[in-house]
Short mmCIF file of C-alpha atoms in Angstrom, two decimals:
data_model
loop_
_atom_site.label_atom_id
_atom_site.label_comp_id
_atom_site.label_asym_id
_atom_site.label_seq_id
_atom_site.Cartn_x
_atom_site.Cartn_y
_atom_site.Cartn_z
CA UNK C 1 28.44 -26.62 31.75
CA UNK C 2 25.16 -28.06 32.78
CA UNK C 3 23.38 -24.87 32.79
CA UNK C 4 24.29 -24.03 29.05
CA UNK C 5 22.91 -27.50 28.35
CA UNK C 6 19.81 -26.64 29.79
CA UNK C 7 20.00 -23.26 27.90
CA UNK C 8 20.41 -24.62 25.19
CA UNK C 9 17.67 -26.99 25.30
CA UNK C 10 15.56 -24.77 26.00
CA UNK C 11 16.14 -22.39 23.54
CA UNK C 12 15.64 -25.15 20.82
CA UNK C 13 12.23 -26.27 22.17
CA UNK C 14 10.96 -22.92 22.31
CA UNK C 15 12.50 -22.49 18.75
CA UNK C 16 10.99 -25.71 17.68
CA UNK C 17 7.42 -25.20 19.23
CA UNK C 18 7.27 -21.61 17.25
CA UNK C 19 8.38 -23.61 14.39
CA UNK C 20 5.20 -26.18 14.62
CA UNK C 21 2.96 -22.89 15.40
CA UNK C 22 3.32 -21.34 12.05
CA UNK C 23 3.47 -24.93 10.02
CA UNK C 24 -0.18 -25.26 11.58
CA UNK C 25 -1.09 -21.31 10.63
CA UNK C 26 0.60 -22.07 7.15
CA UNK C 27 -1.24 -25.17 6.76
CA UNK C 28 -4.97 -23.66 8.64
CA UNK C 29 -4.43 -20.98 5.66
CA UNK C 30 -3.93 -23.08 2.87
CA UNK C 31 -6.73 -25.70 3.93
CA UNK C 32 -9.44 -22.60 4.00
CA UNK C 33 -7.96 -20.85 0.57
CA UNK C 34 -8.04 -23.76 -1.68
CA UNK C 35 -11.36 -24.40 -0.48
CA UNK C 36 -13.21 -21.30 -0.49
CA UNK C 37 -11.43 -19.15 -3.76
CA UNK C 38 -12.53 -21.50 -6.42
CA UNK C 39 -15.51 -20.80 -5.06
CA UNK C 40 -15.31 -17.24 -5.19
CA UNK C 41 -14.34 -16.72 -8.21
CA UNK C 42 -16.96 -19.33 -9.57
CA UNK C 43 -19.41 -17.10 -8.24
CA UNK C 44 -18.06 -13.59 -8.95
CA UNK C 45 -16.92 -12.72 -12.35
CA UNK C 46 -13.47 -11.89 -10.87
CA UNK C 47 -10.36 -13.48 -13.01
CA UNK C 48 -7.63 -13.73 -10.85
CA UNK C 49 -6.31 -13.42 -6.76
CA UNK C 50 -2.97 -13.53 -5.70
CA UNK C 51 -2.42 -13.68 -2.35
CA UNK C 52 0.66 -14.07 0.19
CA UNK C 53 0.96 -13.77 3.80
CA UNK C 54 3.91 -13.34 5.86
CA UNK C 55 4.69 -13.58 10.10
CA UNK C 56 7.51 -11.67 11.04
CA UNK C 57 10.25 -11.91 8.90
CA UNK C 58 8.50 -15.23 7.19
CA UNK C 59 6.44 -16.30 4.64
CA UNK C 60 3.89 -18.29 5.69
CA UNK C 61 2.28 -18.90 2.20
CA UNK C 62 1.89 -17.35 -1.25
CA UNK C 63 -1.10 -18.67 -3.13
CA UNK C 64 -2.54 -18.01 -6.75
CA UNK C 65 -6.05 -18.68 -8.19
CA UNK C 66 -7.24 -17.51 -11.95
CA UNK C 67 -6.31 -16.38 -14.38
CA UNK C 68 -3.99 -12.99 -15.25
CA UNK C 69 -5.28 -13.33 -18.82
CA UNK C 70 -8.72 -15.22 -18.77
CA UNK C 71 -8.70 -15.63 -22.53
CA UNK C 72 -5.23 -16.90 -23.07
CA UNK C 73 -5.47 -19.07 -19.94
CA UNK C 74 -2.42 -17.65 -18.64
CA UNK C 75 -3.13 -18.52 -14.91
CA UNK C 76 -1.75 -16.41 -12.32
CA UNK C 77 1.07 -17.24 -9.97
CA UNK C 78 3.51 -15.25 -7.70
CA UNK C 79 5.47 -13.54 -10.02
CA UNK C 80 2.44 -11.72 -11.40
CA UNK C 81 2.00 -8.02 -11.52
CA UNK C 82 -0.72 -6.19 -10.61
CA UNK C 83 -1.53 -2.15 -10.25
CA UNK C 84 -2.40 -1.70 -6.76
CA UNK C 85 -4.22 1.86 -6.70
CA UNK C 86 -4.84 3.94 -3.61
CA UNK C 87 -2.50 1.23 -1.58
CA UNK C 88 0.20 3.28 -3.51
CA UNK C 89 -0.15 6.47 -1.24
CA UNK C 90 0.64 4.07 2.35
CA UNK C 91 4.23 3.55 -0.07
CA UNK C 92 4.33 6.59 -0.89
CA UNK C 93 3.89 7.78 3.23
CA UNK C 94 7.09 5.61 3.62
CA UNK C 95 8.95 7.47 0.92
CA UNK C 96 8.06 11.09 2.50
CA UNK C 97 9.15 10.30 6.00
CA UNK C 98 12.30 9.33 4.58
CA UNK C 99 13.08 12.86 4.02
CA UNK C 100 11.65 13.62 7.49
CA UNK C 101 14.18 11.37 8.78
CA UNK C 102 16.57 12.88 7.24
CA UNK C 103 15.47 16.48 8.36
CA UNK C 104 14.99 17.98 4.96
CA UNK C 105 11.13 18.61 5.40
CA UNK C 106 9.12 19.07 8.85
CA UNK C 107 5.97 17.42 9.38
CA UNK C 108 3.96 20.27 10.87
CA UNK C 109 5.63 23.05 8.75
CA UNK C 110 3.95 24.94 5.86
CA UNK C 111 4.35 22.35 2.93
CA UNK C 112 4.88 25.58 0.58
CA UNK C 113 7.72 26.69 2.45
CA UNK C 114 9.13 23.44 0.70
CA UNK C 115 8.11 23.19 -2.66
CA UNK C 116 9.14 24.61 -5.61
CA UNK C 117 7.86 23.50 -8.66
CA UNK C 118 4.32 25.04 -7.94
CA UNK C 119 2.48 25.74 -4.53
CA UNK C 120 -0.78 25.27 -2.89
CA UNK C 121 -2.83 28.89 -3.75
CA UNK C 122 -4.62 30.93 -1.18
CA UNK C 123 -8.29 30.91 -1.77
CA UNK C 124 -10.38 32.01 1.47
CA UNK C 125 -8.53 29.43 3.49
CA UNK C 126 -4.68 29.92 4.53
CA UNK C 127 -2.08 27.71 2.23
CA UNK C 128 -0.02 27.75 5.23
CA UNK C 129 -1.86 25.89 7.30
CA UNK C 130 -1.11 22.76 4.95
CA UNK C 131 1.13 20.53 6.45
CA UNK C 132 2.87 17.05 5.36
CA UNK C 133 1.26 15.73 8.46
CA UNK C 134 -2.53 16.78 7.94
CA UNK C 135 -1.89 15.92 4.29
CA UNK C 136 -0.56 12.15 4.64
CA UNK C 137 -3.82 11.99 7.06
CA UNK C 138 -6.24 13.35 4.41
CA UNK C 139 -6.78 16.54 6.82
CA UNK C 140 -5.43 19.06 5.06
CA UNK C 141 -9.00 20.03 3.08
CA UNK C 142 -7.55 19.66 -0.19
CA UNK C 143 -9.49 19.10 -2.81
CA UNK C 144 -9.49 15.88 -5.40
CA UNK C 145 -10.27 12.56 -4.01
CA UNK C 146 -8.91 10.53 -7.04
CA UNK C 147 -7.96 9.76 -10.27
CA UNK C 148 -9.58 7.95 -13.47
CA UNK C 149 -6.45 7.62 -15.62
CA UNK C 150 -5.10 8.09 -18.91
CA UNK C 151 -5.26 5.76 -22.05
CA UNK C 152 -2.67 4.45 -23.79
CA UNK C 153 -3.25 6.87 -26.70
CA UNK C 154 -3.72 10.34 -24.28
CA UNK C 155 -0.22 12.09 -23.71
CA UNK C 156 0.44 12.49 -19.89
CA UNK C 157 0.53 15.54 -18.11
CA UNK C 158 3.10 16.69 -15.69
CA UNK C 159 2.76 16.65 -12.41
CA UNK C 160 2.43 20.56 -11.86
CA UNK C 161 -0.49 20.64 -15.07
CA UNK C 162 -1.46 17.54 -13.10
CA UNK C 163 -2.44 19.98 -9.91
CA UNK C 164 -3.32 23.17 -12.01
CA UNK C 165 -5.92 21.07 -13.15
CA UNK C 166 -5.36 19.06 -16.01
CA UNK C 167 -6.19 15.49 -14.77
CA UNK C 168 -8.67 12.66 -14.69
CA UNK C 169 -10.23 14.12 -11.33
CA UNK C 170 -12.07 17.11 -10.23
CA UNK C 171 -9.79 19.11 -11.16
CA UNK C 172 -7.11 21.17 -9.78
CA UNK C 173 -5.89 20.87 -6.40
CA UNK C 174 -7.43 23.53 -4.16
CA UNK C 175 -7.85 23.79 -0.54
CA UNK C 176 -11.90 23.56 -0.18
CA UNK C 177 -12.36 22.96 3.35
CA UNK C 178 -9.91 24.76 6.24
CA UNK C 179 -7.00 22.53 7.03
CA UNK C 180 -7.34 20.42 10.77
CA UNK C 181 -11.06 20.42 11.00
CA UNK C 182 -11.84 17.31 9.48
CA UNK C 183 -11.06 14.74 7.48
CA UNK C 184 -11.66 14.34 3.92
CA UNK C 185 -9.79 11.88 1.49
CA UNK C 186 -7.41 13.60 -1.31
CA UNK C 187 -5.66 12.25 -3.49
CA UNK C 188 -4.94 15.06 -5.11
CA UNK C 189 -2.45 15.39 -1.95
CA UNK C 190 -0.56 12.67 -2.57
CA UNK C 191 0.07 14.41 -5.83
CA UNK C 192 1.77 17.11 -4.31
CA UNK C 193 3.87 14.68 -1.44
CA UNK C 194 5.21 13.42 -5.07
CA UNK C 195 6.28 16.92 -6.28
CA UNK C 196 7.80 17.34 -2.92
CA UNK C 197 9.58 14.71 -3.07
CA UNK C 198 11.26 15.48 -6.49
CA UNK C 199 11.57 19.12 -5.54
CA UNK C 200 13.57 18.26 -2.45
CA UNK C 201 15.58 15.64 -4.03
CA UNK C 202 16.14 16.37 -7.91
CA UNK C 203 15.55 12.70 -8.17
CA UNK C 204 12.35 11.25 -10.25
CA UNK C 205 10.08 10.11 -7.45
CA UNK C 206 10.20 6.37 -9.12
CA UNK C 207 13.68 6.76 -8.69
CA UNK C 208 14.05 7.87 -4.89
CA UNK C 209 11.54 5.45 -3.85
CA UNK C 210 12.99 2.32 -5.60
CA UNK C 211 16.28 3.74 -3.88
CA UNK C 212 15.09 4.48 -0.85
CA UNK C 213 11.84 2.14 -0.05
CA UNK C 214 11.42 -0.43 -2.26
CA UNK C 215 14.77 -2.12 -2.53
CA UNK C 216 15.66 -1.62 0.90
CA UNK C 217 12.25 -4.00 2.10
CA UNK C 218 13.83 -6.45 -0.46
CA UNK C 219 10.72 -5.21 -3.55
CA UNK C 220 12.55 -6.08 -6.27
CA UNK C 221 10.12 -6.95 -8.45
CA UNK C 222 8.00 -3.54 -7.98
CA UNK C 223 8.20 0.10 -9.62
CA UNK C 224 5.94 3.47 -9.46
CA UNK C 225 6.87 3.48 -13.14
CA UNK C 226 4.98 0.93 -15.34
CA UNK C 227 7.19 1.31 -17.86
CA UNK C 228 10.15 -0.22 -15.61
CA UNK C 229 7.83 -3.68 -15.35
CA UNK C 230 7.60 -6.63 -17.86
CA UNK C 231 4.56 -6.28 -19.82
CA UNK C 232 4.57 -10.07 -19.72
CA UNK C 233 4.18 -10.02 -16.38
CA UNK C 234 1.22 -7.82 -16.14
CA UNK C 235 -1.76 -9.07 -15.30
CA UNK C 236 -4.97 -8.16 -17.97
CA UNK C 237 -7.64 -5.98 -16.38
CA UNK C 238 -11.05 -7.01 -15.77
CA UNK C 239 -14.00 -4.18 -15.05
CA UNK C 240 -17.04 -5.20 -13.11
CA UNK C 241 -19.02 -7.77 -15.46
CA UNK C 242 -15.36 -9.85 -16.12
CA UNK C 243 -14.90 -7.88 -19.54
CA UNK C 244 -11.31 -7.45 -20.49
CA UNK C 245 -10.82 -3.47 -19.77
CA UNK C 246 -7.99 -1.23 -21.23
CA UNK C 247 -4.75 -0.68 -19.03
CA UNK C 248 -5.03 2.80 -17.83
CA UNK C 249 -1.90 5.36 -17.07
CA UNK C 250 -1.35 7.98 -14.28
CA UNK C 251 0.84 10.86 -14.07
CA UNK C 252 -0.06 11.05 -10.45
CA UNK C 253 1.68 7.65 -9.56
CA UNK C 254 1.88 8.69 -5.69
CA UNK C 255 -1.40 8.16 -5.64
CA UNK C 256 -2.43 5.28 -7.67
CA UNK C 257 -0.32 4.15 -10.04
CA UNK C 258 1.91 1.28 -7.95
CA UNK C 259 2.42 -1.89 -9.92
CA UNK C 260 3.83 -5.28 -7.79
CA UNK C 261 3.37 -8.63 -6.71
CA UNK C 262 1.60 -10.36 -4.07
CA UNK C 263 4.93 -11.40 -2.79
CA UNK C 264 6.50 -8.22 -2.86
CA UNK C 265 3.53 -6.39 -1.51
CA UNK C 266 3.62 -8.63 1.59
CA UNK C 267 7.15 -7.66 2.68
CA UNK C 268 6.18 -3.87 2.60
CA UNK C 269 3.50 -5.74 5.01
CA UNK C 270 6.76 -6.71 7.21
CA UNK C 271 7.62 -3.29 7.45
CA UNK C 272 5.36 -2.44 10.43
CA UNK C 273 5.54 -5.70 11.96
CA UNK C 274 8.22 -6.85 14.22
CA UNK C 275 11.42 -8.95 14.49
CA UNK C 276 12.84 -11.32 16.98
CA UNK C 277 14.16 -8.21 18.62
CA UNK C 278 11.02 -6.06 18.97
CA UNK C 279 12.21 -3.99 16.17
CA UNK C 280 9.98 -2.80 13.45
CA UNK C 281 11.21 -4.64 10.11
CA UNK C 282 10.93 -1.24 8.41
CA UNK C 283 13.61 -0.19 10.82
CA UNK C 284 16.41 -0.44 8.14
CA UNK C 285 14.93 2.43 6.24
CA UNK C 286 13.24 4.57 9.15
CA UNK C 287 13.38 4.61 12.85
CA UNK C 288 11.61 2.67 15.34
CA UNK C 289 10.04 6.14 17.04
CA UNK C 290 9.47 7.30 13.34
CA UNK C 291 7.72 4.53 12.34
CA UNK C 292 5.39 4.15 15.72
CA UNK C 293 4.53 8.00 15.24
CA UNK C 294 3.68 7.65 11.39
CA UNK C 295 0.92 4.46 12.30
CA UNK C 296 -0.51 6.27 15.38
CA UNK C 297 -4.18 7.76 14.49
CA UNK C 298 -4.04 11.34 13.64
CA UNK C 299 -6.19 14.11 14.71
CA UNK C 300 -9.64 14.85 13.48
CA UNK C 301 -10.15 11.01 11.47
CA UNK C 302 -12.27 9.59 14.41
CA UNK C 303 -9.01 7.36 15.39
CA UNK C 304 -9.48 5.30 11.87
CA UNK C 305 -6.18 6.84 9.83
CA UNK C 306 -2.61 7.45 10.96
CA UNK C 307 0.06 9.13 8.27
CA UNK C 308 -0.46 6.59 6.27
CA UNK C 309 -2.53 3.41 6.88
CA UNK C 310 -6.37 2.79 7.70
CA UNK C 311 -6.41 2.35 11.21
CA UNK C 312 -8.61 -0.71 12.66
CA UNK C 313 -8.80 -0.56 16.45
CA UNK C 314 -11.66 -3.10 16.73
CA UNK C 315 -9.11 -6.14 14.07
CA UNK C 316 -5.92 -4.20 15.91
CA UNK C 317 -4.33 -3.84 12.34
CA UNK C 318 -2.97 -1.02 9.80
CA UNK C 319 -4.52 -1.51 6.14
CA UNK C 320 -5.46 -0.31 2.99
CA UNK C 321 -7.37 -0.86 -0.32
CA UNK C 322 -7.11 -0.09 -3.45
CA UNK C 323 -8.92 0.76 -6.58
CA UNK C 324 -8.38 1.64 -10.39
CA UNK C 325 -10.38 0.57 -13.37
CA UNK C 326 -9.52 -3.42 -13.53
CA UNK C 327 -7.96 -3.69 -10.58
CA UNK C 328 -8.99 -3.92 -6.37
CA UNK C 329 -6.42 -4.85 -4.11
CA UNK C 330 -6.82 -4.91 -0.18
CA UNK C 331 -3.30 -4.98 2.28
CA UNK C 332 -3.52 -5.50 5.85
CA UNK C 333 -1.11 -6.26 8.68
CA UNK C 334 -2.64 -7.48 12.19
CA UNK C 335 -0.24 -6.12 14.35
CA UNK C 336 -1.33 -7.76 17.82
CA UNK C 337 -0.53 -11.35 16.08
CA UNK C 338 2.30 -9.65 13.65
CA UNK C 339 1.09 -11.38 10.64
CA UNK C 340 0.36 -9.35 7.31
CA UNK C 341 -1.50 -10.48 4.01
CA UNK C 342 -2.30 -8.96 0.67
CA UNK C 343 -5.16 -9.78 -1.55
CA UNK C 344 -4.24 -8.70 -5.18
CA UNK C 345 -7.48 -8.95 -7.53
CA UNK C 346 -7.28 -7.56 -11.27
CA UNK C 347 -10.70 -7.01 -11.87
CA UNK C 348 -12.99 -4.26 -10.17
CA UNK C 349 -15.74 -6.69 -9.35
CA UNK C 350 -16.79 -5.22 -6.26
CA UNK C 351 -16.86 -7.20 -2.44
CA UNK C 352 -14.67 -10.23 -3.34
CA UNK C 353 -11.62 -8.90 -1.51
CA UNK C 354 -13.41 -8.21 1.11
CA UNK C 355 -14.66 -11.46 1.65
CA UNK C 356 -11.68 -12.75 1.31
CA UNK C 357 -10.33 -10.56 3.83
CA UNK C 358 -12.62 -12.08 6.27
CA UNK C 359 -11.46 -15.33 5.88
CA UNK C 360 -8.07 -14.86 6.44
CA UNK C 361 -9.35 -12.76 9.63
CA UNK C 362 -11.14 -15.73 11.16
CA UNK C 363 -7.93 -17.96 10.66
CA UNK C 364 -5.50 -14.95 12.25
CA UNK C 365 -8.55 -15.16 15.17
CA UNK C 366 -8.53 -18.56 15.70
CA UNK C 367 -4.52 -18.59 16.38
#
């Protein structure tokens, strides 16, 4: 009887000392952030940040600074949406080992031998050495590193004129370089993980991964398809000089067309850290094993990207930016301290996340 007294007692003072730890992170954050972004954004000609960080399975803070519409003085706060850019492939990752989990794709077999719609052509290099694996790790030497957008007015492609050419890149997607040599950036790749994905499930890909990804981690609030989300929501973007800029649209959402919230960003954050039980909070959706293979650095990217995520050996953390016309966004989850934070921006005024970025670093440091 004793002895589970003493248990007990234990158990709550450990409880209540991890309890005071992150009141003093949560408070360390907030003390730094309300100081230094005013200042940021007095000196940039960025509109609006949105920012939340999580621990585990907890929130540690959600914080919002600016404006979403700097001529209406509609300020920004957590509900805001933003588009998110290149952050949209690491989501997109997430939705295609799903279907590796589920043994309907390989990762090291001939992506053609799975698609349907359209496939990668032979040039002088061999289709067949294109694999989900070396594409998710930008290996695969396709061609197309991103996209510009449409306007509002321009009709959208579909995906397959999308990759035959008729796009906002370089045009169509081509292998230009032979496949596991080296690693070049494509999103033109991510393009074709989203045809897979509709090919091998006759779903729309915004509907598998709402399905599958985002409602699972709890993303309510979050879509591939913009014209699922409240416009009233929606941030205004900003380009460089703090100049109001068009919205722009993307056939190719895999790969840069995301739209969420600080908040709901942060708890795909959660997915690759870890609960009381040394489980990976993604674990609902994929496996532990899965989930440790798809963040390990892959072959031929000098140890700096897994399937998925930028890796950062030196800050021991998985991240990603982002960037469209209007927008910058920067994600990042330091998995030796498992705490995550995203920096949502909607302006493309260069170095301000980056700087922000820092910031929170020297706090996560310090702990």
């Amino acid at each position: 009887m004793l002895m589970n007294k003493f248990i007990i007692l234990i158990l709550f003072l450990i409880s209540s000392c991890s309890l005071h730890a992150k009141q003093t992170k949560s408070l360390e954050f907030s003390k730094v952030l309300d100081k230094e972004i005013p200042l940021i954004l007095e000196k940039s000609k960025a509109r609006g940040i949105a920012i939340s960080i999580v621990q585990g399975n907890e929130v540690l803070g959600s914080y919002s600074y600016g404006h979403a519409d700097a001529e209406n003085r509609t300020p920004i706060t957590h509900k805001t949406l933003f588009n998110v850019g290149s952050i949209s492939k690491v989501i997109t990752a997430w939705g295609a080992m799903i279907l590796v989990e589920q043994g309907k794709v390989e990762l090291d077999k001939p992506i053609n031998d799975y698609l349907k719609s359209w496939k990668i052509p032979n040039s002088q290099f061999d289709a067949n050495k294109v694999t989900l694996r070396n594409i998710l790790s930008h290996t695969a030497g396709l061609s197309l590193s991103g996209y510009n957008g449409w306007s509002a007015e321009e009709p959208l492609p579909t995906l397959v004129e999308s990759l035959e050419g008729n796009n906002t890149g370089d045009g169509a997607v081509k292998i230009i370089h032979e496949p596991d040599t080296k690693w070049s950036y494509s999103g033109g790749g991510y393009t074709i993980v989203q045809l897979l994905i509709e090919d091998l499930t006759n779903q729309s890909f915004s509907n598998f991964m709402t399905e599958n990804v985002l409602l699972p981690l709890g993303m309510t609030n979050s879509s591939f398809d913009i014209n699922r989300i409240s416009p009233a929501k929606l941030a205004s973007p900003y380009d460089e000089n703090g100049n109001k800029t068009a919205m722009v649209y993307f056939t190719e959402t895999a790969a840069a067309g995301f739209i969420t919230t600080a908040d709901d960003l942060a708890k795909f954050n959660q997915a690759v850290l870890k609960n009381e039980q040394g489980n990976y909070i993604g674990s609902n959706i994929l496996s532990n094993q899965l989930i440790a293979n798809m963040i390990q650095a892959q072959p031929h990217t000098g140890g700096r990207w897994s399937m998925s995520y930028v890796v950062d050996s030196e800050n021991k953390s998985l991240g990603f930016a982002g960037f469209n016309r209007g927008w910058t966004s920067l994600t990042r989850s330091v998995t030796d301290k498992n705490i995550g934070y995203v920096i949502l921006n909607n302006s493309s005024v260069g170095g301000v996340n980056n700087e922000i970025d820092q910031l929170l670093l020297s706090v996560i440091k310090g702990s």
